[in-house]
mmCIF file of C-alpha atoms in Angstrom:
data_model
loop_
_atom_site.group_PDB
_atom_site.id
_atom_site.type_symbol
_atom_site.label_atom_id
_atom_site.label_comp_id
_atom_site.label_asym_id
_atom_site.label_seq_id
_atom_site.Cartn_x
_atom_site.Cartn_y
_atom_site.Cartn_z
ATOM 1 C CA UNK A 1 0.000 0.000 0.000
ATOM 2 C CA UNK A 2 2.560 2.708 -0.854
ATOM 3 C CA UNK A 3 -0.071 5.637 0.164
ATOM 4 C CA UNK A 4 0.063 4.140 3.366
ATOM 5 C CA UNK A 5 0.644 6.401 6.194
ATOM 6 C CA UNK A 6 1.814 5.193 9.825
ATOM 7 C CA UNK A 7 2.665 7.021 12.826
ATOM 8 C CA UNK A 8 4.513 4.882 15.703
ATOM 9 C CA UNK A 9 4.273 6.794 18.812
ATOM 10 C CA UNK A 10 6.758 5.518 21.767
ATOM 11 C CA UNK A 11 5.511 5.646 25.281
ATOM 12 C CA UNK A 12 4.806 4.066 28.517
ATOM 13 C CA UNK A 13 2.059 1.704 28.201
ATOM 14 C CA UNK A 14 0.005 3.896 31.105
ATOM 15 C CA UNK A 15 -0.047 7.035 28.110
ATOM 16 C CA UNK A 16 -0.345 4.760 25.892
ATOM 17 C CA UNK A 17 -3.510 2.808 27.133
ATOM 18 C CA UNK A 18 -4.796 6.402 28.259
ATOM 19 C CA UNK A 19 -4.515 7.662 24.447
ATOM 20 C CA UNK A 20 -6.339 4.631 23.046
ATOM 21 C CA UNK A 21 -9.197 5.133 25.495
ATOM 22 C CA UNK A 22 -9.414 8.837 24.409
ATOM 23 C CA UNK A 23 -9.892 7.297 20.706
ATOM 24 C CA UNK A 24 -5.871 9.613 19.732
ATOM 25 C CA UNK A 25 -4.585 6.122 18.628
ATOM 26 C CA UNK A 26 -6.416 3.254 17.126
ATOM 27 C CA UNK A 27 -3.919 0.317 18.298
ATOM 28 C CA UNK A 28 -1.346 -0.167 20.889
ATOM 29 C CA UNK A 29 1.264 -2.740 21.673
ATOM 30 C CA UNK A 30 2.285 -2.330 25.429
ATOM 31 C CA UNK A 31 2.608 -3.926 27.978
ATOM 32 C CA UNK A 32 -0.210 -6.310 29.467
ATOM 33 C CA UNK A 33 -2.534 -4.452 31.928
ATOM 34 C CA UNK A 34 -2.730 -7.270 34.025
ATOM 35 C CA UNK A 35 -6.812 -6.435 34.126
ATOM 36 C CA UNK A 36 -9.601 -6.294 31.308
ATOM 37 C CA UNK A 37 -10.834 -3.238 30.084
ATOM 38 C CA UNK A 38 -14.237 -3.082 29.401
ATOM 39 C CA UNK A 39 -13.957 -0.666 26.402
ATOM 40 C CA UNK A 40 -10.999 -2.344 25.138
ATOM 41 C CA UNK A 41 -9.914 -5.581 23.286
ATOM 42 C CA UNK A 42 -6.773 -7.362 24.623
ATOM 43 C CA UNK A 43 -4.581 -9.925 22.945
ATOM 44 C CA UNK A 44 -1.065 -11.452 23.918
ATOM 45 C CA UNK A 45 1.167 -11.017 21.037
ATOM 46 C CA UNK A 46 4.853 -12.335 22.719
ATOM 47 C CA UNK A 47 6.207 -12.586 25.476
ATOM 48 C CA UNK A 48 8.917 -10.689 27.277
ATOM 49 C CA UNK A 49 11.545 -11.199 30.120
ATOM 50 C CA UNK A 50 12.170 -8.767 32.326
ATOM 51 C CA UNK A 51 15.292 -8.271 34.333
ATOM 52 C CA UNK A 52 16.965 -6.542 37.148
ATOM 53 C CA UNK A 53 20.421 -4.820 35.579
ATOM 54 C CA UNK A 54 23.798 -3.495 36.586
ATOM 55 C CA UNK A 55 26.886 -2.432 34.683
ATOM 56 C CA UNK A 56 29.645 -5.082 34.269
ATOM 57 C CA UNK A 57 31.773 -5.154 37.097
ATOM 58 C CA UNK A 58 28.953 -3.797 39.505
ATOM 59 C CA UNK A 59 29.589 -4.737 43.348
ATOM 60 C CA UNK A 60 26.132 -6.608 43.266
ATOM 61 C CA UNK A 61 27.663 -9.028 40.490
ATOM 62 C CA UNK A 62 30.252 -10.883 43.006
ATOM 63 C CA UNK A 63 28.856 -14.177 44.402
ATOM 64 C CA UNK A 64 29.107 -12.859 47.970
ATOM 65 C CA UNK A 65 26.780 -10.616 47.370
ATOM 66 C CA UNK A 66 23.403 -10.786 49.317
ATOM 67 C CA UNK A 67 19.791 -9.798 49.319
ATOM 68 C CA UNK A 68 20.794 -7.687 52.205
ATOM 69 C CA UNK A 69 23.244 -5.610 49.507
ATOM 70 C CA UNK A 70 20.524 -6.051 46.881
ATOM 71 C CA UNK A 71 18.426 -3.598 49.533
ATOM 72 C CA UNK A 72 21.166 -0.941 50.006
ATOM 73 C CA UNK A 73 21.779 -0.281 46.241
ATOM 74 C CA UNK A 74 20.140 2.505 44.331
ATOM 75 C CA UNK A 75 18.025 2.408 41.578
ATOM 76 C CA UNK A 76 17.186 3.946 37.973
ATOM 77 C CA UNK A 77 13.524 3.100 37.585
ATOM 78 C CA UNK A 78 10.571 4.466 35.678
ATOM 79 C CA UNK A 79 7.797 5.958 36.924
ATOM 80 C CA UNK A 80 5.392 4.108 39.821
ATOM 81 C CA UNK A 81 2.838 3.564 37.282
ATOM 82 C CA UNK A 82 4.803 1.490 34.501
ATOM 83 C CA UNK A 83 4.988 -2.352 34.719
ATOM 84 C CA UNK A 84 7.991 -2.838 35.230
ATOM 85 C CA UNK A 85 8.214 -0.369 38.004
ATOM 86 C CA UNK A 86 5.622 -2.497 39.866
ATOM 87 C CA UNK A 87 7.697 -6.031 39.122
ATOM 88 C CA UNK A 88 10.827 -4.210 41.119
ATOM 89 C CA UNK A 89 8.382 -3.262 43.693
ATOM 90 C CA UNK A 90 7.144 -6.357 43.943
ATOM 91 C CA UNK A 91 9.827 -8.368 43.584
ATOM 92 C CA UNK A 92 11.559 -6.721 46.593
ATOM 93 C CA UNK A 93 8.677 -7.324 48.715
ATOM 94 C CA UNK A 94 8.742 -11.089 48.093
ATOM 95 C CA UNK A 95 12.297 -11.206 49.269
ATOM 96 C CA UNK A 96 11.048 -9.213 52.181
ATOM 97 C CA UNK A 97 13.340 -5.999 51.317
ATOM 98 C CA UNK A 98 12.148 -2.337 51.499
ATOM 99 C CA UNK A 99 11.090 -0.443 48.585
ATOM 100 C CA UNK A 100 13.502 0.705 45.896
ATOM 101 C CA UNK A 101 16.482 3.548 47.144
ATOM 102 C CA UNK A 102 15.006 5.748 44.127
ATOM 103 C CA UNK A 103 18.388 7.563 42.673
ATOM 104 C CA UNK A 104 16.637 8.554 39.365
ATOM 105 C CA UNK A 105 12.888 8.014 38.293
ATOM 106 C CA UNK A 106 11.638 8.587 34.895
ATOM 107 C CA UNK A 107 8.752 8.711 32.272
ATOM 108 C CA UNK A 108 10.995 8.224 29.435
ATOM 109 C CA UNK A 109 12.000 5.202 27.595
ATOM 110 C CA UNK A 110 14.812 3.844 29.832
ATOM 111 C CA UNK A 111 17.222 2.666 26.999
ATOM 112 C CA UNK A 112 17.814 6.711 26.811
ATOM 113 C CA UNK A 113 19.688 6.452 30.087
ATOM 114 C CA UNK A 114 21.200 3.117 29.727
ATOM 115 C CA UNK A 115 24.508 5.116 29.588
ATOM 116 C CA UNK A 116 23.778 6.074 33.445
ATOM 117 C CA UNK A 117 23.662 2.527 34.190
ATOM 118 C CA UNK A 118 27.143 1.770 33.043
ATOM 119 C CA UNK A 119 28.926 4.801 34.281
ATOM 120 C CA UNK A 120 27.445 4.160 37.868
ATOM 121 C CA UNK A 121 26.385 1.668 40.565
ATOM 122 C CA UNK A 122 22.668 2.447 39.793
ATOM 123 C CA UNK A 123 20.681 -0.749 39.651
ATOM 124 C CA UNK A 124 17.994 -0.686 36.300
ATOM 125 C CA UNK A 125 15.613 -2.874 34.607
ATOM 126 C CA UNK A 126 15.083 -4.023 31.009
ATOM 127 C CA UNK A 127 13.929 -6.943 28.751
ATOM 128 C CA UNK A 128 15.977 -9.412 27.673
ATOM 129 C CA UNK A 129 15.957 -8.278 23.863
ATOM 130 C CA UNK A 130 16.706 -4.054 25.200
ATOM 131 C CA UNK A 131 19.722 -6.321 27.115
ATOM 132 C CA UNK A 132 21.149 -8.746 23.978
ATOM 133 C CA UNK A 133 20.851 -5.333 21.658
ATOM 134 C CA UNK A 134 23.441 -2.360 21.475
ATOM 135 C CA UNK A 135 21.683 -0.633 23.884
ATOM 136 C CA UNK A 136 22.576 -3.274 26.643
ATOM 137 C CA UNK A 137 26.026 -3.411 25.680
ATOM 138 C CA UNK A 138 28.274 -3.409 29.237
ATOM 139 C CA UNK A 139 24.975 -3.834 31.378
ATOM 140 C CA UNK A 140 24.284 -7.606 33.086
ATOM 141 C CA UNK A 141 21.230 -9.364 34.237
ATOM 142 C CA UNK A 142 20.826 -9.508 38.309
ATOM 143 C CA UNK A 143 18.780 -12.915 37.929
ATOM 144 C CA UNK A 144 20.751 -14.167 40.794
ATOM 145 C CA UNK A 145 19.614 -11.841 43.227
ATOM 146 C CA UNK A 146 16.262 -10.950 41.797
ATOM 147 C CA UNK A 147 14.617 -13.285 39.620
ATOM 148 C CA UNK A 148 13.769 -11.856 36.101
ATOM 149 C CA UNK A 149 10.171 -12.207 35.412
ATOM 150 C CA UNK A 150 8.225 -13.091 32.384
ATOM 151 C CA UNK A 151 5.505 -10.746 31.153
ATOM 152 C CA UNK A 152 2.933 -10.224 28.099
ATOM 153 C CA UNK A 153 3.075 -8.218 25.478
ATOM 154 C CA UNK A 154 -0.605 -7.446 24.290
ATOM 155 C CA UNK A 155 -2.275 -5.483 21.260
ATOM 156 C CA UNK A 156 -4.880 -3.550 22.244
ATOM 157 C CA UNK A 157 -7.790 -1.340 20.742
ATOM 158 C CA UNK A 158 -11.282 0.286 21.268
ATOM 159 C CA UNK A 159 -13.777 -2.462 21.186
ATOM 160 C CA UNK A 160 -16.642 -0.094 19.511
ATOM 161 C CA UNK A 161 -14.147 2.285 17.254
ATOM 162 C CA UNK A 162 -13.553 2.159 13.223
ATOM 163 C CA UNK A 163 -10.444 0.310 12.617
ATOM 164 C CA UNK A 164 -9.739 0.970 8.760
ATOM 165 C CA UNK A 165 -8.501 -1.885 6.493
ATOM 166 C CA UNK A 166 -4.732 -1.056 7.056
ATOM 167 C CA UNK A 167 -4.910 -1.054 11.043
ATOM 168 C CA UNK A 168 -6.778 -4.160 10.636
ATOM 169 C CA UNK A 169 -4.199 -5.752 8.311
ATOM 170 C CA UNK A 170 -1.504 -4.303 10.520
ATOM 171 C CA UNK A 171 -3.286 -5.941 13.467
ATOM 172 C CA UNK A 172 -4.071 -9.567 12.059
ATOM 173 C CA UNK A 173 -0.185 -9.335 11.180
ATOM 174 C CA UNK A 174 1.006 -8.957 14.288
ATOM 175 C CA UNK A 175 -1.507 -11.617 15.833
ATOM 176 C CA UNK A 176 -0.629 -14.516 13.509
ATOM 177 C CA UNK A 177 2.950 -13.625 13.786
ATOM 178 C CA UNK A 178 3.274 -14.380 17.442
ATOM 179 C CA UNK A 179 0.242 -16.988 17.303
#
């Protein structure tokens, strides 16, 4: 279709959700809610790991290294609302530590500050394909400390909206291609 016209807007999957309810996108692929949305439809397109990182070298990478370290260190994390601000919350509280030490919070895309992350001792997170890519490049997974955690990718869109041919091409695409 070489009049066809796309506009890929990156965000966290909060705005993102929040824009597709307010009908100023017609399809999203973020992050799973974790809860249905009445005026939405919702379905898993991949899979995702999530995990805990530190730059190469970090103090929290030796194997004497405990939980009780894991608790002291600070952290780079987005903001409270994003998913994978909630699986470091989380996390911590099933290993029965505090709360993240917050050093730097954020609403932008994270991979923007992965430089941080290797010039520091900031913990982060990130998926497993942000951490095999470029932009993880000097950065390690934490998975001994704090287990990475699996989580769902989903497409998403207004149940009751117009969807033209294109978005719903673009959409069956996607579907069969992790189906």
């Amino acid at each position: 279709r070489p009049q066809a016209r796309f506009v890929v807007t990156l965000d966290i999957s909060a705005r993102l959700m929040d824009d597709l309810l307010h009908g100023n996108l017609d399809l999203i692929i973020a992050g799973s809610p974790g809860y249905s949305i009445p005026e939405a439809e919702i379905r898993p397109v991949a899979q995702e790991t999530l995990h805990a990182v530190v730059r190469a070298g970090h103090p929290l990478l030796k194997s004497s290294s405990t939980t009780n370290d894991l608790a002291k260190a600070r952290w780079m994390l987005p903001a409270p609302r994003r998913i994978m601000r909630r699986w470091i919350e989380d996390a911590l509280h099933e290993l029965g530590l505090p709360p993240p030490r917050i050093a730097l919070e954020t609403d932008s895309t994270l991979a923007l500050l992965n430089p941080m992350l290797r010039d520091s001792d900031l913990v982060g997170v990130m998926t497993r394909r942000m951490l095999a890519s470029p932009a993880g490049s000097g950065l390690r997974a934490l998975d001994r400390l704090i287990p990475s955690r699996s989580d769902v990718l989903v497409a998403m869109w207004r149940r009751d909206s117009y969807l033209s041919p294109l978005i719903i091409d673009f959409r069956d695409a996607v579907l069969q291609a992790e189906g």
